[in-house]
Short mmCIF file of C-alpha atoms in Angstrom, two decimals:
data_model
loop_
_atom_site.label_atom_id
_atom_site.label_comp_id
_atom_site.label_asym_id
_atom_site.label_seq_id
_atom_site.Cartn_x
_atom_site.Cartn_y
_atom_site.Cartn_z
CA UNK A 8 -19.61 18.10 -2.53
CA UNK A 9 -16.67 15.65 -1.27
CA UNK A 10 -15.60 16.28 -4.92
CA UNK A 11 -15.44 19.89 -3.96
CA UNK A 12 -13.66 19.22 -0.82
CA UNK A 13 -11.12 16.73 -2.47
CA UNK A 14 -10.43 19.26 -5.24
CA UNK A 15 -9.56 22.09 -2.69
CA UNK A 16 -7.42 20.48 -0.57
CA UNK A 17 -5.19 19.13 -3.49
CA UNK A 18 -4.99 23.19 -4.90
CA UNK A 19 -4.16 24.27 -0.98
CA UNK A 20 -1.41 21.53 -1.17
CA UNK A 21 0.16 21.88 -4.38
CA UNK A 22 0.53 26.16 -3.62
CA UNK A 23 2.43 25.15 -0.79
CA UNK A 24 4.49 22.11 -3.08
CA UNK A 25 5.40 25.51 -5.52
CA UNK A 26 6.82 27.53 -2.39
CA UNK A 27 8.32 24.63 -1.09
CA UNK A 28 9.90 24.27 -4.85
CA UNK A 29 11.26 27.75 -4.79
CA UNK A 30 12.77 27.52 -1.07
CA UNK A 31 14.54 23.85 -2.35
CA UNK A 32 16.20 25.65 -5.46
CA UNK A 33 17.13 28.63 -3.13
CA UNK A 34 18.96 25.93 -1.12
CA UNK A 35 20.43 24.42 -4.49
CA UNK A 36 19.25 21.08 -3.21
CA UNK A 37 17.63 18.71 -5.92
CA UNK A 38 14.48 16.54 -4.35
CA UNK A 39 13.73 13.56 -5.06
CA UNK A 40 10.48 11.96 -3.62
CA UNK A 41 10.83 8.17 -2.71
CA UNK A 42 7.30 6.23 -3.35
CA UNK A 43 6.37 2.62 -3.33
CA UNK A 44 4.18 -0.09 -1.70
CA UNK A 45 4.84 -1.19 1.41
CA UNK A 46 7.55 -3.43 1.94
CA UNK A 47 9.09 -3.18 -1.43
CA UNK A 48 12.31 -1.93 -0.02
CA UNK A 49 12.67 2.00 -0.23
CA UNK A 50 14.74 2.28 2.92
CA UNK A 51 17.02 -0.86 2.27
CA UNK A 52 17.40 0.67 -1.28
CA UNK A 53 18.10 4.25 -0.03
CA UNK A 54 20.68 3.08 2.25
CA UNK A 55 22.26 1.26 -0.56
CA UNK A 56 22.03 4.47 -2.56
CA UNK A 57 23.40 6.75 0.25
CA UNK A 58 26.43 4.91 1.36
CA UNK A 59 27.87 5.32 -2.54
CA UNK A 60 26.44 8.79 -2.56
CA UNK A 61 27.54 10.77 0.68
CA UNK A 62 31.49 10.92 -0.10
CA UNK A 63 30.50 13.56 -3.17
CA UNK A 64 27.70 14.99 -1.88
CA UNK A 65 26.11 16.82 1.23
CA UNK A 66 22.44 15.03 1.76
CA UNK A 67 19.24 15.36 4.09
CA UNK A 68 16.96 12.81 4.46
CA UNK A 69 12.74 13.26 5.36
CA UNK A 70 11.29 10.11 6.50
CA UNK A 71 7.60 9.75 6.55
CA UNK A 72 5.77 6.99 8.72
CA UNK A 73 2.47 6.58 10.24
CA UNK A 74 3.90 5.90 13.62
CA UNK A 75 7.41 4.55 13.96
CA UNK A 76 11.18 6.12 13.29
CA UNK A 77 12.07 2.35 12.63
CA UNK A 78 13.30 4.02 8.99
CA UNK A 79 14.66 6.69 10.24
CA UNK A 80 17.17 5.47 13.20
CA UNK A 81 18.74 3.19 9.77
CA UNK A 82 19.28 6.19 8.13
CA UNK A 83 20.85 8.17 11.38
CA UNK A 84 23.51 5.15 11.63
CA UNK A 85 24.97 6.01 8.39
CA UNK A 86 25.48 9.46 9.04
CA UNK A 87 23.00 11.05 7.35
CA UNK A 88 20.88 14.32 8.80
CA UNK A 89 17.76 12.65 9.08
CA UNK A 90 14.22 14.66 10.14
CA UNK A 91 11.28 12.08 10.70
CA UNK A 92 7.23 13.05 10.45
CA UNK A 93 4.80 11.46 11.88
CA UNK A 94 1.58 11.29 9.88
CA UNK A 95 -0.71 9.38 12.53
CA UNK A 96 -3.14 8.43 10.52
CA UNK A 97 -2.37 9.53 6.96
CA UNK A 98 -1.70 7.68 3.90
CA UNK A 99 0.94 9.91 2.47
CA UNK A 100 2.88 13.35 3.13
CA UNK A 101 1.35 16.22 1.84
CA UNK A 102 3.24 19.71 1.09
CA UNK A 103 2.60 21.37 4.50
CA UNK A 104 4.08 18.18 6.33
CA UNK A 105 7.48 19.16 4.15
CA UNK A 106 6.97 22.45 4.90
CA UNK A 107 7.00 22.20 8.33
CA UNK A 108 10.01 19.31 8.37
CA UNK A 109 12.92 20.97 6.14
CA UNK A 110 13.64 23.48 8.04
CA UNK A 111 14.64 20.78 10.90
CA UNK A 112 18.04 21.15 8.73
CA UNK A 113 18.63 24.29 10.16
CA UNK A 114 19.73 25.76 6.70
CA UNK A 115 22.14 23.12 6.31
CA UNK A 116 23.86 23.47 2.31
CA UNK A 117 22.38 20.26 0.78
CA UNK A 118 22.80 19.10 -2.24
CA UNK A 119 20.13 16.45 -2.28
CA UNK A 120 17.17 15.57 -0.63
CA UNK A 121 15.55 12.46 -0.31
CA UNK A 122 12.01 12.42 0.77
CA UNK A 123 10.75 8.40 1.75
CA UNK A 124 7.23 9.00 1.37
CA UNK A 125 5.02 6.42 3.56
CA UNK A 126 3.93 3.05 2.04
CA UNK A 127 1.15 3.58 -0.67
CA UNK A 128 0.50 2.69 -4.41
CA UNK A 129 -2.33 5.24 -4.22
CA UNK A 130 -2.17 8.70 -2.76
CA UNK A 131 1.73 9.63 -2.37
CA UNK A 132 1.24 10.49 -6.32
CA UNK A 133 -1.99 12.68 -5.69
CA UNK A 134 0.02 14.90 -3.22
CA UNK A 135 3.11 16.98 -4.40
CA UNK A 136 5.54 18.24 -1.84
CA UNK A 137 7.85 20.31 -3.83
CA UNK A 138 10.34 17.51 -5.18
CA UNK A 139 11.88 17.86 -8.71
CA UNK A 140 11.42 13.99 -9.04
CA UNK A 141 9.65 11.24 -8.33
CA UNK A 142 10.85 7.88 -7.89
CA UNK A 143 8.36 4.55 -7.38
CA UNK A 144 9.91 1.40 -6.80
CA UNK A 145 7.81 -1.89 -7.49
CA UNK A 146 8.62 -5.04 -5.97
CA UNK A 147 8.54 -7.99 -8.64
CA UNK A 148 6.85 -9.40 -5.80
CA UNK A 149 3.31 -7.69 -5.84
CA UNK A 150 3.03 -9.36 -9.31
CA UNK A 151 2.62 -7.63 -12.81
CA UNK A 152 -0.51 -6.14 -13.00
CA UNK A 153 0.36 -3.52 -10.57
CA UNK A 154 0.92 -0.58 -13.79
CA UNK A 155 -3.21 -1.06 -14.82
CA UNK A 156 -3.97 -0.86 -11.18
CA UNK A 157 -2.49 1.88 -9.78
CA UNK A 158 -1.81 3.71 -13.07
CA UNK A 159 -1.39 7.39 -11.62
CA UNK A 160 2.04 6.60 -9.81
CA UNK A 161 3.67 5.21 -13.41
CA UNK A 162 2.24 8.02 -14.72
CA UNK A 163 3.84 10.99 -11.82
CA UNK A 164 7.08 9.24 -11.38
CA UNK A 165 10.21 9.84 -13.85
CA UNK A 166 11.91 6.61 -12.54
CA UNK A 167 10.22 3.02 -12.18
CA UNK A 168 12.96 1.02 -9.94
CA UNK A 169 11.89 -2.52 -10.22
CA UNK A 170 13.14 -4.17 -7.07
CA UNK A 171 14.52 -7.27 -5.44
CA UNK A 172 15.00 -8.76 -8.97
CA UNK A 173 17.09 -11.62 -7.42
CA UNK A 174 13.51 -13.24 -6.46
CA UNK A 175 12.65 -13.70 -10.24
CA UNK A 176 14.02 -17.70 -10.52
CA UNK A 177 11.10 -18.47 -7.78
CA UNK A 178 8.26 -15.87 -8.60
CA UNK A 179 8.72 -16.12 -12.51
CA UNK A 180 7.23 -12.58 -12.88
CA UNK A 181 6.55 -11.38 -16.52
CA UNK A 182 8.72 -7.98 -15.94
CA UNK A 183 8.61 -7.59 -19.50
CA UNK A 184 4.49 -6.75 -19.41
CA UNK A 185 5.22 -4.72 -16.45
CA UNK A 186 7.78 -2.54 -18.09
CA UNK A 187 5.83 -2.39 -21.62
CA UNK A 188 2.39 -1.37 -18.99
CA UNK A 189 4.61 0.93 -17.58
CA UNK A 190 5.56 2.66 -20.96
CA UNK A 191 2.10 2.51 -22.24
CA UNK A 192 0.84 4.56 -19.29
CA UNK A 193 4.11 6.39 -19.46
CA UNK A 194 6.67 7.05 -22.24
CA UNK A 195 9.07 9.05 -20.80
CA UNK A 196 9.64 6.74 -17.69
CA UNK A 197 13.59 5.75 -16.98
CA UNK A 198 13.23 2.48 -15.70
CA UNK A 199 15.77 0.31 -14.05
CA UNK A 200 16.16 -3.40 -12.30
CA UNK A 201 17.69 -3.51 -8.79
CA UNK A 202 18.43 -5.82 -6.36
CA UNK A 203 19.84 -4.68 -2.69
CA UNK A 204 20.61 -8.49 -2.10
CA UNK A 205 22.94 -9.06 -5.40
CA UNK A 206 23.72 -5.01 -5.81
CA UNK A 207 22.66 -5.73 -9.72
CA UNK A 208 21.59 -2.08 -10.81
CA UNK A 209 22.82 -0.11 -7.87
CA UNK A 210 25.34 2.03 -9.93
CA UNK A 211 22.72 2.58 -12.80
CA UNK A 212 20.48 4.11 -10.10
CA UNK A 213 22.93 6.26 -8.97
CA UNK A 214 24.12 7.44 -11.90
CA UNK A 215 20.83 8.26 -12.65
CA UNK A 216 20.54 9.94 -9.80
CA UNK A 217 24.37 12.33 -10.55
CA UNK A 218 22.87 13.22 -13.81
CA UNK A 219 19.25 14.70 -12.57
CA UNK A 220 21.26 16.55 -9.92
CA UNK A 221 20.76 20.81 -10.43
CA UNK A 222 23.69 22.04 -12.06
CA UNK A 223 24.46 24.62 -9.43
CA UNK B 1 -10.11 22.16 11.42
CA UNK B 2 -8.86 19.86 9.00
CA UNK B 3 -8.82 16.93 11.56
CA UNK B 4 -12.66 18.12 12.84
CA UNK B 5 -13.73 17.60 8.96
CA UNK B 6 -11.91 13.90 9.19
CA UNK B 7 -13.71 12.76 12.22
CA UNK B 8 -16.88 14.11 10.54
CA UNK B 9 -16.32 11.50 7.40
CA UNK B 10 -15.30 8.75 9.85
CA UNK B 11 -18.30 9.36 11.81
CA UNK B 12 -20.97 9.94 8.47
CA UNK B 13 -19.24 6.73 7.57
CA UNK B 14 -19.89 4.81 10.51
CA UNK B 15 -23.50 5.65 10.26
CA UNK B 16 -23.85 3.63 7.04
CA UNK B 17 -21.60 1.21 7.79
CA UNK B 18 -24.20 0.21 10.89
CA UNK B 19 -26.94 0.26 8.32
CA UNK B 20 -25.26 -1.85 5.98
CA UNK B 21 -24.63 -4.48 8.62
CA UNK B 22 -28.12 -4.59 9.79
CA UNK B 23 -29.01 -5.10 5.88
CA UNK B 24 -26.51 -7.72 5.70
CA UNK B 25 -27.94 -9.31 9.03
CA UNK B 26 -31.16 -9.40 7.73
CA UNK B 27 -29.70 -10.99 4.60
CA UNK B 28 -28.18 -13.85 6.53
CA UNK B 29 -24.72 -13.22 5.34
CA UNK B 30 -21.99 -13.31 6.65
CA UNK B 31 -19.14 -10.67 5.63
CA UNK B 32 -15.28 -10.26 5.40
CA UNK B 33 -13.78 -7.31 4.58
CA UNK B 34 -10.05 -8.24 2.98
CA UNK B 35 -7.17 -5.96 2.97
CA UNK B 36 -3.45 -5.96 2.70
CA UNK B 37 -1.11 -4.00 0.81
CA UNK B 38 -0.43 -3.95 -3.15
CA UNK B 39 0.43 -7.47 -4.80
CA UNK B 40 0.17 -9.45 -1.21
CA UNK B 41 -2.04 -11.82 -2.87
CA UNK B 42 -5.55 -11.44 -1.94
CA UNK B 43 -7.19 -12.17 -4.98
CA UNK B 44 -5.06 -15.26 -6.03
CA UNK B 45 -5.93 -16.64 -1.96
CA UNK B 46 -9.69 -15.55 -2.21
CA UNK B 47 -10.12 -17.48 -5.70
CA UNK B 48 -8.93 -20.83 -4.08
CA UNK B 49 -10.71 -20.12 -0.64
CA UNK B 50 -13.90 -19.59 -3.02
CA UNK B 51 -13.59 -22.46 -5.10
CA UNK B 52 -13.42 -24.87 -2.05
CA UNK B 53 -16.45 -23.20 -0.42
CA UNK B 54 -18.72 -22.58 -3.86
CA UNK B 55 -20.34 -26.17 -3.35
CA UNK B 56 -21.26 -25.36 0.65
CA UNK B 57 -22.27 -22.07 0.41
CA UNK B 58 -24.18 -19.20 -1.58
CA UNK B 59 -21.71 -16.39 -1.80
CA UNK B 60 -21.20 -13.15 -3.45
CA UNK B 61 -17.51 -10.75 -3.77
CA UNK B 62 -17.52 -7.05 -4.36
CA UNK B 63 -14.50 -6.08 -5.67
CA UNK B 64 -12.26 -2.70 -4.57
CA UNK B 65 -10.33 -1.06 -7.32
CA UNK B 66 -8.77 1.84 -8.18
CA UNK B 67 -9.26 2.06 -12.28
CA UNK B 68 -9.62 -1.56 -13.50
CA UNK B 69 -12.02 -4.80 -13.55
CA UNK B 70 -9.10 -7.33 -13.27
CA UNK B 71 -9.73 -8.91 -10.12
CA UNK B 72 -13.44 -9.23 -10.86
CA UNK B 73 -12.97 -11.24 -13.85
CA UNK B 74 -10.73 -13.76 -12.00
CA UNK B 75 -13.76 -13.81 -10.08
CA UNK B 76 -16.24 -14.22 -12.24
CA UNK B 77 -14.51 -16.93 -13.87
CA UNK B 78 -15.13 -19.07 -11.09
CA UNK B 79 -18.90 -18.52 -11.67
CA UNK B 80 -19.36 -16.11 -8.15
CA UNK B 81 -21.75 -13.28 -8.93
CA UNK B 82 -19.19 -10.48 -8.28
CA UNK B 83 -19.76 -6.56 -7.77
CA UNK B 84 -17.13 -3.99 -8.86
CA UNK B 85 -16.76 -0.70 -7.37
CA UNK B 86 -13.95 1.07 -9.03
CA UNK B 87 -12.38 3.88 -6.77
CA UNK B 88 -11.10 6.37 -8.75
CA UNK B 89 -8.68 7.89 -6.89
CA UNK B 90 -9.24 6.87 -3.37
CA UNK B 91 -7.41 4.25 -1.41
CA UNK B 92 -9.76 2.51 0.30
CA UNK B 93 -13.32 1.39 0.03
CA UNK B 94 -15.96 3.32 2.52
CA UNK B 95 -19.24 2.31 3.71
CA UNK B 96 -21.41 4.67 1.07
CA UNK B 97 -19.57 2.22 -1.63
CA UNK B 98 -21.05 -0.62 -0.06
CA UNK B 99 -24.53 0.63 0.11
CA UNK B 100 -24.29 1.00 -3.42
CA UNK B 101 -22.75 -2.04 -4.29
CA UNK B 102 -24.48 -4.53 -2.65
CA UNK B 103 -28.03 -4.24 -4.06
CA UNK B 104 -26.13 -5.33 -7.46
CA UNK B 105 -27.01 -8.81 -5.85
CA UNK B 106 -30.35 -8.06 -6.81
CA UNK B 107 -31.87 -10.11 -2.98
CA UNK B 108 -30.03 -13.64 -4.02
CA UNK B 109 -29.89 -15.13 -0.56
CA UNK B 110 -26.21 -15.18 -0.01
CA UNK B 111 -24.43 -16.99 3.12
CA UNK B 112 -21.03 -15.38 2.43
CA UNK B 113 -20.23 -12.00 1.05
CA UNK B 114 -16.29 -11.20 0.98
CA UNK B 115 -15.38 -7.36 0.14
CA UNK B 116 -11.77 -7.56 -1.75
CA UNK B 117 -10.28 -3.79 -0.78
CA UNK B 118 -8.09 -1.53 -2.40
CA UNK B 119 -4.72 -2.34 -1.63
CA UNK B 120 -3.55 -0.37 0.87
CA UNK B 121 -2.39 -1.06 4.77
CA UNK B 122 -3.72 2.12 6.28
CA UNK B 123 -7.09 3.86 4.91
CA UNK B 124 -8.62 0.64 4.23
CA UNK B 125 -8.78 -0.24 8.41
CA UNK B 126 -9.57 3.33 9.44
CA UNK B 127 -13.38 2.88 7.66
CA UNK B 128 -15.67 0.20 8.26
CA UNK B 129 -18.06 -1.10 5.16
CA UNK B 130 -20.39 -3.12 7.73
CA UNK B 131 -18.70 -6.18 7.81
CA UNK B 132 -18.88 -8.59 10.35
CA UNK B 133 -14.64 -9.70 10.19
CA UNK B 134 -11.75 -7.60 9.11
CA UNK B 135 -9.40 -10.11 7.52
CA UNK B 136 -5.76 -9.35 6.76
CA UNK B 137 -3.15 -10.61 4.23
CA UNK B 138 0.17 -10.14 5.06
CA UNK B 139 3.03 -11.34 2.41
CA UNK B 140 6.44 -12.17 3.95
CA UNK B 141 8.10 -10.61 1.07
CA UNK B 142 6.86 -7.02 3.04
CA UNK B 143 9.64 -8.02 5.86
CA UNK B 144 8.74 -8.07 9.44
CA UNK B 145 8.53 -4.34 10.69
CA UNK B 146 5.09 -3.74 9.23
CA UNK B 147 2.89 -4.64 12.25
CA UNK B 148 4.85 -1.82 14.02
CA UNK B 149 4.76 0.88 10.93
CA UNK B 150 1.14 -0.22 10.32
CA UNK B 151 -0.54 -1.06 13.13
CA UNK B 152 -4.22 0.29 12.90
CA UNK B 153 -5.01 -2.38 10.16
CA UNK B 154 -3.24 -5.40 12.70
CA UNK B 155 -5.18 -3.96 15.73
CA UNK B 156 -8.42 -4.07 13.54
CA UNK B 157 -8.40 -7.42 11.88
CA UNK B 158 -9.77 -11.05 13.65
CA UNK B 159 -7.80 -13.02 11.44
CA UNK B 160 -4.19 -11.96 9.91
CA UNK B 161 -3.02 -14.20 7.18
CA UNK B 162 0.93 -14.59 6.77
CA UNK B 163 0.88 -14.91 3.25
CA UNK B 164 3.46 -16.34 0.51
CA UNK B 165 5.95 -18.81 3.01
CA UNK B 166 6.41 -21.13 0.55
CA UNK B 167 9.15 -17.91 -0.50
CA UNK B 168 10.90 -17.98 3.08
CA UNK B 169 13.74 -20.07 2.17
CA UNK B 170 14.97 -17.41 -0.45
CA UNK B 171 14.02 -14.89 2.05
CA UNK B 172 14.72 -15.55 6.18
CA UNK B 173 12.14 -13.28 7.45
CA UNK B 174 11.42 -13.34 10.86
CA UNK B 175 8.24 -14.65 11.16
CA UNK B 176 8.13 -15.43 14.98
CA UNK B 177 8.66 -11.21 15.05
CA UNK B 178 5.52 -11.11 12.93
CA UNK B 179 3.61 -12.98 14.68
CA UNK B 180 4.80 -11.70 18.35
CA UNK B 181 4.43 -8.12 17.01
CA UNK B 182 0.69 -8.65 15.68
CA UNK B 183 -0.38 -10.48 19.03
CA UNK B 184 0.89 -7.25 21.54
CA UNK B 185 -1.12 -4.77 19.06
CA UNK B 186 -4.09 -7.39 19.16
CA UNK B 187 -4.10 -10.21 21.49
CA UNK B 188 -7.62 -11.86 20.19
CA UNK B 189 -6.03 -12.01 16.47
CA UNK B 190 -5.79 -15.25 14.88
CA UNK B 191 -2.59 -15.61 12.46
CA UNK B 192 -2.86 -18.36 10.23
CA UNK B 193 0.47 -19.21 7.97
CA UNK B 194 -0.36 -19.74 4.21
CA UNK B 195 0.85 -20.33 0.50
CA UNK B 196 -1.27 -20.41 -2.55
CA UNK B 197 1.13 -21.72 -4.35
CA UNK B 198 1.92 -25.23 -2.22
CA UNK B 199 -1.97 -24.94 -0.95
CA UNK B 200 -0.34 -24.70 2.71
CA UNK B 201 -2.44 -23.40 5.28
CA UNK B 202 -5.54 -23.25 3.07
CA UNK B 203 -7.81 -25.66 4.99
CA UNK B 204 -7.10 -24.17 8.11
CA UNK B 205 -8.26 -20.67 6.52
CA UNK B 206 -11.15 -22.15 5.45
CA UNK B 207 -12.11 -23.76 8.41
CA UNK B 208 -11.48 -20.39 10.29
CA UNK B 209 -14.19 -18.97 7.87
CA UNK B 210 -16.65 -21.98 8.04
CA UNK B 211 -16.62 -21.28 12.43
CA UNK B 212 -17.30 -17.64 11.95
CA UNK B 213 -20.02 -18.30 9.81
CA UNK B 214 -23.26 -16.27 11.31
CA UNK B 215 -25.75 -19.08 12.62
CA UNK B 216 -28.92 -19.39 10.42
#
């Protein structure tokens, strides 16, 4: 019975994901769906990402959070058109949340969105919004078992960032195991090192992100 | 409608989560329910908090998991009867898992039962299992805005755990922010600084659980 229930809310949310899809490529915008644990550095990394990125392109940014716009107000001060949700209490944006937020760009021509989903390993995956790609960064500092735990976000995502690298010489991660987990759950996953301290891996990510871009 | 069928779970979970703490009463054990997000390091700080207890006291883990039985055989390792409730796709552990879990003790008299849950910083604080402490780990590696993204699982917890310091040198988070932010959401929290690595902090963790030890 909570089966049931579970199984019809994820079909209820991914019909709205499609016609979310369809009103993104209308726009010509490529999405890109931001997911990691908390505190692994998805906003520090996205500002990184945007400051190289805004020059060429026109972007919108969705922040989700439980309760703050903490994320949000960084992104504002670098120019950015920024629309914030609220979840309260949820784990994770669902398609209706998107739904409701894009238009808050007021049919603005983007060229890319970037959706910061909130801080989960677990449900962000479950729930589509629309996005043509999802992106998980792992912190080397949650350790490297973190593929065989929460296997269904290596598996969703087409890029594994594996963040603030510069940490390694004191943590002495195996990042090897978690890259070779990652594959194993996961062949076709890109995956790159990055640090925001050191910038190591910044341009790779954003090259990465030029060449998934819609040709429009 | 869809928040009237939430508040229905949360209150159907409730239920059993007052019947499991009347079992667990009756038991004479005492129980912690530990949560923090991905990789903060609860099982590496519950295996050396167990192994400096195991001589005192009887005590049994049940262990929260998405997909795998890796934390339980760090667990079992240590020769602590150990439960496993595996997840599958949800973030957080709920009462009903408990009631099932906990007769896997098969009436040992335990004095200690700790409940390792899913890692996760928002579900996991929004459903009680029946314990008698909420106890939260909290790496500095996170940074120091999560008491104000996340603050249902701060306001819920009598102990919060500041977890991995021996990595502030390399990092300069603000700590004092931490700390001042967790004690406005929850002024009767205790926040106890720790390291598993330099063993800092530990004997003040396990004197916190020793005093909140039900009387037999």
């Amino acid at each position: 019975m909570k089966i049931k229930v579970v199984k019809d809310i994820l079909e209820a949310n991914d019909s709205i994901a499609r016609s979310n899809r369809e009103a993104f490529v209308k726009m010509g915008a490529t999405v890109f769906n931001l997911m990691s644990a908390p505190g692994a550095g998805k906003t520090t990394l996205l500002k990184t990402a945007l400051k190289k990125l805004k020059s060429d392109y026109k972007i919108g940014v969705i922040e989700g959070d439980i309760a703050t716009t903490l994320d949000a107000e960084q992104i504002e001060k670098i120019g950015i058109p920024v629309v914030q949700i609220n979840t309260g209490g949820a784990c994770h944006l669902d398609a209706n949340m998107i739904r409701n937020a894009y238009p808050e760009f007021k049919g603005k021509k983007l060229d890319i969105i970037i959706i910061e989903n909130v801080g989960n390993l677990v449900c962000p995956a479950e729930f589509k919004v629309g996005e043509d790609y999802k992106i998980m960064i792992h912190s080397i500092t949650e350790g490297e078992d973190k593929p065989l735990k929460y296997p269904l976000m290596f598996k969703e995502s087409s890029l594994l960032l594996i963040s603030k690298i510069d940490l390694q010489p004191y943590l002495g991660v195996d990042i090897a195991k978690i890259k070779s987990d990652a594959k194993k759950l996961n062949p076709d996953i890109d995956i790159i090192e990055v640090s925001s301290k050191t910038g190591e891996g910044i341009d790779k990510f954003i090259k990465w992100i030029k060449s998934h871009l819609r040709k429009r």
